[in-house]
PDB file of C-alpha atoms in Angstrom:
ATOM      1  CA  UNK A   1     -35.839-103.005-157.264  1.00  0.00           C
ATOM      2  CA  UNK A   2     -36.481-101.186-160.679  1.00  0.00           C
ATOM      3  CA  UNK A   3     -38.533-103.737-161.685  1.00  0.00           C
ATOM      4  CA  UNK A   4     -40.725-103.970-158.651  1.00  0.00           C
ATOM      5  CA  UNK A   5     -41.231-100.122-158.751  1.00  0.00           C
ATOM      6  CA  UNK A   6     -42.554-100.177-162.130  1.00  0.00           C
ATOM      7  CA  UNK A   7     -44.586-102.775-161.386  1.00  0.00           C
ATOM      8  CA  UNK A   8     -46.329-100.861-158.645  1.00  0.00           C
ATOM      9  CA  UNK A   9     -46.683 -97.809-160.763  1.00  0.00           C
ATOM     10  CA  UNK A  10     -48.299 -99.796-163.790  1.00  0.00           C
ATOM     11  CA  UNK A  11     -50.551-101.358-161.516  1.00  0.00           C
ATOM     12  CA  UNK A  12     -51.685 -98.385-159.686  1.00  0.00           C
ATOM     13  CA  UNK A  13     -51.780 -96.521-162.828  1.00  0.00           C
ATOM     14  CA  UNK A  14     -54.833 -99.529-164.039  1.00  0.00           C
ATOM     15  CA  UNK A  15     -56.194 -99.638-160.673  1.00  0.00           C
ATOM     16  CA  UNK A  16     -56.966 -95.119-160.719  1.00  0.00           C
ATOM     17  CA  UNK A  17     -58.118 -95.894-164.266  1.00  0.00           C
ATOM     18  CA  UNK A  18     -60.201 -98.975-163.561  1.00  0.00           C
ATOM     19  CA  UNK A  19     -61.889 -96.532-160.342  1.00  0.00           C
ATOM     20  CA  UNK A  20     -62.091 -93.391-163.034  1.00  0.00           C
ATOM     21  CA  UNK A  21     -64.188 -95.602-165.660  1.00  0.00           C
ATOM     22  CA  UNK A  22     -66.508 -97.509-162.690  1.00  0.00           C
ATOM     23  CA  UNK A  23     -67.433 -93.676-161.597  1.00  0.00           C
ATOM     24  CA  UNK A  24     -67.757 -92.446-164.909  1.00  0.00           C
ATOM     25  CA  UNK A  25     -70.345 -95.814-165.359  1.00  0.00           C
ATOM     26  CA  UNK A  26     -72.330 -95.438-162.093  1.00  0.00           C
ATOM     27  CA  UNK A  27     -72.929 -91.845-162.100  1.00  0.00           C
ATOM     28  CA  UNK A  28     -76.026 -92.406-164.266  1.00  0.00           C
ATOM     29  CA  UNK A  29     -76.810 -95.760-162.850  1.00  0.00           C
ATOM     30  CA  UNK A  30     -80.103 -96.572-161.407  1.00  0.00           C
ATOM     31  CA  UNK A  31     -81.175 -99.794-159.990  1.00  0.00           C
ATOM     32  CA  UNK A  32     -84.408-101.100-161.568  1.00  0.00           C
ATOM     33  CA  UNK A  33     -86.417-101.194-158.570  1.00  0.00           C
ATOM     34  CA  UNK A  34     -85.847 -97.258-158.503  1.00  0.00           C
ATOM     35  CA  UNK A  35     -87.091 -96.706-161.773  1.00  0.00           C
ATOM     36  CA  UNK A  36     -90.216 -98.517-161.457  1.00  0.00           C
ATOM     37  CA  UNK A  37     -93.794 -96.951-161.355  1.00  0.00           C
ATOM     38  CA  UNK A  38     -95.464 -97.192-158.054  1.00  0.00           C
ATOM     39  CA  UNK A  39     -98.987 -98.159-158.140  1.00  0.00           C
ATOM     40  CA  UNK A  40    -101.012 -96.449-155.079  1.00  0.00           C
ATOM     41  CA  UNK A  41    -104.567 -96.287-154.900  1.00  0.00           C
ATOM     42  CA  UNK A  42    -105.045 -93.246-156.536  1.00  0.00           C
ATOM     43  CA  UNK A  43    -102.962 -94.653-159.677  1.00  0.00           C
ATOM     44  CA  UNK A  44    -104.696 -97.636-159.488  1.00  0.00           C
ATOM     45  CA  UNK A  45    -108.021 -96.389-159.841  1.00  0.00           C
ATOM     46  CA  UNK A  46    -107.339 -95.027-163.155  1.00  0.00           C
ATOM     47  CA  UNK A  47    -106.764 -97.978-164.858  1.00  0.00           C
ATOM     48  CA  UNK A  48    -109.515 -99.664-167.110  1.00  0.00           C
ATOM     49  CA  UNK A  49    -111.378-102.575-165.697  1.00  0.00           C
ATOM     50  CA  UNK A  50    -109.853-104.425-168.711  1.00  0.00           C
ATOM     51  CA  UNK A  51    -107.013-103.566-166.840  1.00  0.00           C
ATOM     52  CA  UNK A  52    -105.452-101.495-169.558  1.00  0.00           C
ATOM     53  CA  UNK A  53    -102.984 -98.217-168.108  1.00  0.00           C
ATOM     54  CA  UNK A  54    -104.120 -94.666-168.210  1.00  0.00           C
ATOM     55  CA  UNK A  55    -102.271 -92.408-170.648  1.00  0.00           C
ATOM     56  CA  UNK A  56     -98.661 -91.396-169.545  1.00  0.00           C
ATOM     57  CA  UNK A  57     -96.246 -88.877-170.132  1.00  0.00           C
ATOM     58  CA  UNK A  58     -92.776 -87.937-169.737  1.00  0.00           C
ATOM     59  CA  UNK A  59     -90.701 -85.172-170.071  1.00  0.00           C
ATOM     60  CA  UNK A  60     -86.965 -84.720-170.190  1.00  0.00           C
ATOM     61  CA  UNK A  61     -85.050 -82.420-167.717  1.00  0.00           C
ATOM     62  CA  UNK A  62     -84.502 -78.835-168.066  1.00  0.00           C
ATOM     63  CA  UNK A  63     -81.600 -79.324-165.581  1.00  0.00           C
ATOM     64  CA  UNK A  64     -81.835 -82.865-163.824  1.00  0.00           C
ATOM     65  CA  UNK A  65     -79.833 -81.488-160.598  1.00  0.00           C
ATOM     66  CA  UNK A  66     -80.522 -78.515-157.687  1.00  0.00           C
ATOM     67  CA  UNK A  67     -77.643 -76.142-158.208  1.00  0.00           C
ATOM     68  CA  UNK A  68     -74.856 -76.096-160.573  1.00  0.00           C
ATOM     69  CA  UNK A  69     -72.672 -75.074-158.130  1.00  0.00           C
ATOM     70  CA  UNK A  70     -72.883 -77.508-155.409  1.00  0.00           C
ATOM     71  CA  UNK A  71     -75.441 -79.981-156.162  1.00  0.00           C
ATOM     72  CA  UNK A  72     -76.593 -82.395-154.148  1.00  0.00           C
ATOM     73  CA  UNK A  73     -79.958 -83.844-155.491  1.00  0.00           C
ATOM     74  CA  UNK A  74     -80.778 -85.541-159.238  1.00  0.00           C
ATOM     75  CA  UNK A  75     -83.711 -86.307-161.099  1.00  0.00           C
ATOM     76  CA  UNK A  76     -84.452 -88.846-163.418  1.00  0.00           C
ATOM     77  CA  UNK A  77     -87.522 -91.007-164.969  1.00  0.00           C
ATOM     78  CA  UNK A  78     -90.786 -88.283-164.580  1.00  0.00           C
ATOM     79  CA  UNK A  79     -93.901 -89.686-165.165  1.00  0.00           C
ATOM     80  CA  UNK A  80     -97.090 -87.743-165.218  1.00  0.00           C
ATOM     81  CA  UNK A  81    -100.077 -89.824-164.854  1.00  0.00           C
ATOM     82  CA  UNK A  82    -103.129 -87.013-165.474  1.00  0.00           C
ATOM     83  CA  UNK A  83    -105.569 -89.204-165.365  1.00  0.00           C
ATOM     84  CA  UNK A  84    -104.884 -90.319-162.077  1.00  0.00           C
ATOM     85  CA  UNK A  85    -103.429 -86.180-160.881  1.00  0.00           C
ATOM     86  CA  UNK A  86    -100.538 -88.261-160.429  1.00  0.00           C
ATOM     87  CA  UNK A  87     -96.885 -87.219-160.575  1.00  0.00           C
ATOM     88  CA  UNK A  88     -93.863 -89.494-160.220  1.00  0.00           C
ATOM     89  CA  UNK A  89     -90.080 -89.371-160.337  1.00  0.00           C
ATOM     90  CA  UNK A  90     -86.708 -90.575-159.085  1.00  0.00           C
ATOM     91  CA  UNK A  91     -84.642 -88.680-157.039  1.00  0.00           C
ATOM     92  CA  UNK A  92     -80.902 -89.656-156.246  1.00  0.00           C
ATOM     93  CA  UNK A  93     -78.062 -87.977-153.822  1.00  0.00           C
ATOM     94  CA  UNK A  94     -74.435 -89.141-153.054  1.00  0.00           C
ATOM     95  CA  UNK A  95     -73.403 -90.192-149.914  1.00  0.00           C
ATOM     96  CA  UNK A  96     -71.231 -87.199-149.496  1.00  0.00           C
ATOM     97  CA  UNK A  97     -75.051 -84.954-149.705  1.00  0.00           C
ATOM     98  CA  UNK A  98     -75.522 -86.857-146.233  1.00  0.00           C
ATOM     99  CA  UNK A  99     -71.919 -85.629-144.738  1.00  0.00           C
ATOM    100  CA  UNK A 100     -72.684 -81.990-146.040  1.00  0.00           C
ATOM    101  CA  UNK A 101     -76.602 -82.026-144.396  1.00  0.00           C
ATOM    102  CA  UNK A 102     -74.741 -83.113-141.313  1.00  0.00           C
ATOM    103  CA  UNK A 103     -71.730 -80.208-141.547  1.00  0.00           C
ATOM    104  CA  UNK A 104     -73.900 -77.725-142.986  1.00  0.00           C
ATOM    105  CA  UNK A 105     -77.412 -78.412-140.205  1.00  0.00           C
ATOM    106  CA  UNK A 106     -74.693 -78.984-137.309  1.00  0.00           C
ATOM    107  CA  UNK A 107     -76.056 -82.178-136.835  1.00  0.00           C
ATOM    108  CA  UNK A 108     -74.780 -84.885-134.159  1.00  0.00           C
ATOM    109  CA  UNK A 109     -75.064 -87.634-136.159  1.00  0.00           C
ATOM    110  CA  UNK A 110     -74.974 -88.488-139.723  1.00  0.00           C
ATOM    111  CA  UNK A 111     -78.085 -89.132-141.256  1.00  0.00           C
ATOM    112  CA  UNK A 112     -78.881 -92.337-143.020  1.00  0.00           C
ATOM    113  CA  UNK A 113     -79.884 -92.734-146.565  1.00  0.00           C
ATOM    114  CA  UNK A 114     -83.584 -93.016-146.070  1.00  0.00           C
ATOM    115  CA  UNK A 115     -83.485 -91.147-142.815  1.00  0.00           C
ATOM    116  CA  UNK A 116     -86.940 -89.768-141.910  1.00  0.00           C
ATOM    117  CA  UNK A 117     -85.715 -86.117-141.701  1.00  0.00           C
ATOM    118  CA  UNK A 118     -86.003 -85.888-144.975  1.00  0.00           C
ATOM    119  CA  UNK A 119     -89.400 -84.132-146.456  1.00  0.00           C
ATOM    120  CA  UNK A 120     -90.331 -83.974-150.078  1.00  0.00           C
ATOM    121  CA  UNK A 121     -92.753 -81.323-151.561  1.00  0.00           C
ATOM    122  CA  UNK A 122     -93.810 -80.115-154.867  1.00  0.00           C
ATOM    123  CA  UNK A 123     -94.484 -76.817-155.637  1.00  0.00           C
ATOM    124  CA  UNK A 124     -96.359 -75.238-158.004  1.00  0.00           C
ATOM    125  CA  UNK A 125     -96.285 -71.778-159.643  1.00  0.00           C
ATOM    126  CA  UNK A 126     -98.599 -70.326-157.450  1.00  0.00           C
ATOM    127  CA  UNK A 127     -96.606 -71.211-154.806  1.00  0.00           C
ATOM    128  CA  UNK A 128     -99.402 -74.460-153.812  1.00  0.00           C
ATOM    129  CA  UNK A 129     -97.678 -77.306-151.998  1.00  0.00           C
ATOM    130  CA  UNK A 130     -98.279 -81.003-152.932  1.00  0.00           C
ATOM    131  CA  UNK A 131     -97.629 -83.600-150.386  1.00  0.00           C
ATOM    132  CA  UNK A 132     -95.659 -86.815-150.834  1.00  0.00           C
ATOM    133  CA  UNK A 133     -98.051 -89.632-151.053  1.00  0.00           C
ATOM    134  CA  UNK A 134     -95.757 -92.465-151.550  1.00  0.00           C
ATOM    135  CA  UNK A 135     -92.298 -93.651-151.690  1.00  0.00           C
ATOM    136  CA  UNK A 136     -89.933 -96.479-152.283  1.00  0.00           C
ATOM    137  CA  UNK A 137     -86.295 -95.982-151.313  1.00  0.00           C
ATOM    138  CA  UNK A 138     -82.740 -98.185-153.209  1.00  0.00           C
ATOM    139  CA  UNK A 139     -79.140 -97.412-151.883  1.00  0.00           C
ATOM    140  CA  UNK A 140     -76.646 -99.097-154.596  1.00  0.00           C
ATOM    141  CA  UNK A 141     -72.755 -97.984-153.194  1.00  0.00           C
ATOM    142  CA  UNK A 142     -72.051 -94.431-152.723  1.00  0.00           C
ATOM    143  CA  UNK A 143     -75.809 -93.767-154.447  1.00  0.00           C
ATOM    144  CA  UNK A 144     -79.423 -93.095-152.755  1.00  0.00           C
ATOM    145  CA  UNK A 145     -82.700 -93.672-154.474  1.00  0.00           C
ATOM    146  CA  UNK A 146     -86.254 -92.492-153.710  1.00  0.00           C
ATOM    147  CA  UNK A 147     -88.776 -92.520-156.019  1.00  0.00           C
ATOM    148  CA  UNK A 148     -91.601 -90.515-154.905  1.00  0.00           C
ATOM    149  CA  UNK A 149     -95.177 -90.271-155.929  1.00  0.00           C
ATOM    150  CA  UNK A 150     -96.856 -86.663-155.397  1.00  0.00           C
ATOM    151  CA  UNK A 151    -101.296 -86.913-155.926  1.00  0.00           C
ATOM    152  CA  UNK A 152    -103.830 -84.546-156.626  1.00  0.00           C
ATOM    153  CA  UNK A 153    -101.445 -82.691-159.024  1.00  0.00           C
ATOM    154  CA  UNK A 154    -103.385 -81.264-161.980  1.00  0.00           C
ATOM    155  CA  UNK A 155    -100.404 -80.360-164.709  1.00  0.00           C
ATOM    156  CA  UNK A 156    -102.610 -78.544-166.582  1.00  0.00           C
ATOM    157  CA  UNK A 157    -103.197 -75.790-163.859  1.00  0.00           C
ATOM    158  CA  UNK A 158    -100.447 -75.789-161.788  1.00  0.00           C
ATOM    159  CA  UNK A 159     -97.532 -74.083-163.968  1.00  0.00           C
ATOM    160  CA  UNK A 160     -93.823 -75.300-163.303  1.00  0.00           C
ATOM    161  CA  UNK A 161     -93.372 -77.399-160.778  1.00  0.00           C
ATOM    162  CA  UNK A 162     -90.391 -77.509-158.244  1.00  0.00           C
ATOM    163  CA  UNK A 163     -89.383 -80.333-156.317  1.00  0.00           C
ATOM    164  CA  UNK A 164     -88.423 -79.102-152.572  1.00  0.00           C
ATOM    165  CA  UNK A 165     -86.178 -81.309-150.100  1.00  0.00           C
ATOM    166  CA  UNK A 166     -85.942 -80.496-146.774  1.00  0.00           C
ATOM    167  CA  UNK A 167     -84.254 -82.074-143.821  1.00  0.00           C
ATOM    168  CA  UNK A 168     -84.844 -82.417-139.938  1.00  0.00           C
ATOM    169  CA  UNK A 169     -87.827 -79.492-138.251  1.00  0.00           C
ATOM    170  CA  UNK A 170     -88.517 -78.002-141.253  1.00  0.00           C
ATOM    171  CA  UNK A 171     -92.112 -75.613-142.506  1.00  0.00           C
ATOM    172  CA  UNK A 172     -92.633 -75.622-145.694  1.00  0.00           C
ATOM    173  CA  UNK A 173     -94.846 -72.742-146.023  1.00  0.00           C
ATOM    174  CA  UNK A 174     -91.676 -70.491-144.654  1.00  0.00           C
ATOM    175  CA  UNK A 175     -88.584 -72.124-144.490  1.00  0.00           C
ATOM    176  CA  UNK A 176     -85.899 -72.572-147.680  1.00  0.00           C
ATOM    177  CA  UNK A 177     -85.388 -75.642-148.297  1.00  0.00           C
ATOM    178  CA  UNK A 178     -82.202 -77.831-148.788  1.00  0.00           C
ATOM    179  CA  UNK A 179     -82.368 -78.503-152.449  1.00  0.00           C
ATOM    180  CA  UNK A 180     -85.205 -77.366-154.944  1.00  0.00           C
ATOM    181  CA  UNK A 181     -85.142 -78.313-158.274  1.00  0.00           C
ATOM    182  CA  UNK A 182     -87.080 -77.258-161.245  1.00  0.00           C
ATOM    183  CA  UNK A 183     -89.025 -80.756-162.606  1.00  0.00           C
ATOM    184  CA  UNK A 184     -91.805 -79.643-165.128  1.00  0.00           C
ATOM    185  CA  UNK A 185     -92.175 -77.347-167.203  1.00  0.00           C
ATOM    186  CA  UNK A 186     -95.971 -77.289-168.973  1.00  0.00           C
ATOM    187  CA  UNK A 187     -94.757 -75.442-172.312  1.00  0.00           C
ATOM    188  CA  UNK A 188     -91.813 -78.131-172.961  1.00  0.00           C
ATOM    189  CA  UNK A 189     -92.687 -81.221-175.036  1.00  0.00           C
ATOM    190  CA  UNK A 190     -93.363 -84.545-173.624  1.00  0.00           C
ATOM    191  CA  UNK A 191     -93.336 -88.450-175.013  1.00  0.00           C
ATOM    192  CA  UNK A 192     -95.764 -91.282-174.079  1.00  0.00           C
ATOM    193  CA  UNK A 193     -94.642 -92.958-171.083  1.00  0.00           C
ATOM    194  CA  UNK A 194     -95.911 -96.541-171.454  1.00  0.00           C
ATOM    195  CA  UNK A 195     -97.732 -97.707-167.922  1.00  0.00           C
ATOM    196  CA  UNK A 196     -97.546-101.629-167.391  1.00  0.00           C
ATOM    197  CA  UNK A 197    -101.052-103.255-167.957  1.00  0.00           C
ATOM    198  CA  UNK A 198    -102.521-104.026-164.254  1.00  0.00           C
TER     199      UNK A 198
END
């Protein structure tokens, strides 16, 4: 019976391990298709006819999540496309972020992944809103991916730039959102961000 015990433990002991590592590894995985650049129109147009990429940049995070506290929503992989007014990133949030939007909006239902409620916005300094233009959307286990694509965002006038989710009947010209996040800051340095050749 001894035996059998201690077998049990020993094995659940490798199993909690085995979990603790495979968290540890996923929490800054992203699935390739969720890093990738999206080419819209607008990006598109500002490549060569050679077909040779506009200039890129990137810039690392200040702080890659919304609130230190209690945060639900990650950045990763900006790219900045100024050529093009172009401004692209990754955002990712846990499936638990979904349970709390329900629990914290009263919802009925729990939202999916890529559930339409969600609305993305940048905002500038001056307190301009940008639009999302395009998006692509990953869910890899407990993880959600969006990468969205913001246009007509000129870097050089616009001052820090916030990143504002918001989900279900939301304005937002007055209402808080459910995450903001601070994504670029114009005096911190940046590195080339290689574009692929078209």
């Amino acid at each position: 019976m001894g035996k059998i015990l201690k077998t049990v433990l020993v094995t659940g002991i490798f199993l909690f391990c085995g979990m603790f590592i495979l968290r540890i590894g996923l929490s800054d995985y992203y699935p390739a298709a969720a890093k990738e650049v999206l080419v819209n129109d607008a990006l598109s147009a500002a490549y060569s006819e050679d077909g040779s990429a506009p200039q890129a940049f990137t810039q690392d995070p200040v702080t890659p999540y919304d609130n230190k506290d209690r945060a639900h929503f990650f950045f990763k992989f900006l790219v900045v496309v100024p050529e093009a007014k172009q401004l692209q990133l990754t955002l990712r949030y846990n499936d638990s972020t979904l349970e709390d939007i329900q629990n914290d909006l009263k919802l009925d239902k729990l939202p999916e992944g890529d559930d339409e409620g969600f609305s993305f916005y940048l905002r500038d300094a001056n307190g301009k809103l940008y639009p999302l233009s395009d998006a692509s959307y990953e869910h890899f286990m407990i993880y959600n991916y969006r990468r969205l694509v913001f246009d007509n965002v000129d870097t050089t006038a616009t001052g820090m730039l916030y990143l504002d989710v918001y989900f279900g009947e939301a304005d937002p010209e007055t209402d808080v959102p459910y995450g903001s996040m601070l994504i670029f800051v114009p005096e911190k340095s940046v590195k080339n961000y290689e574009l692929p050749v078209k």
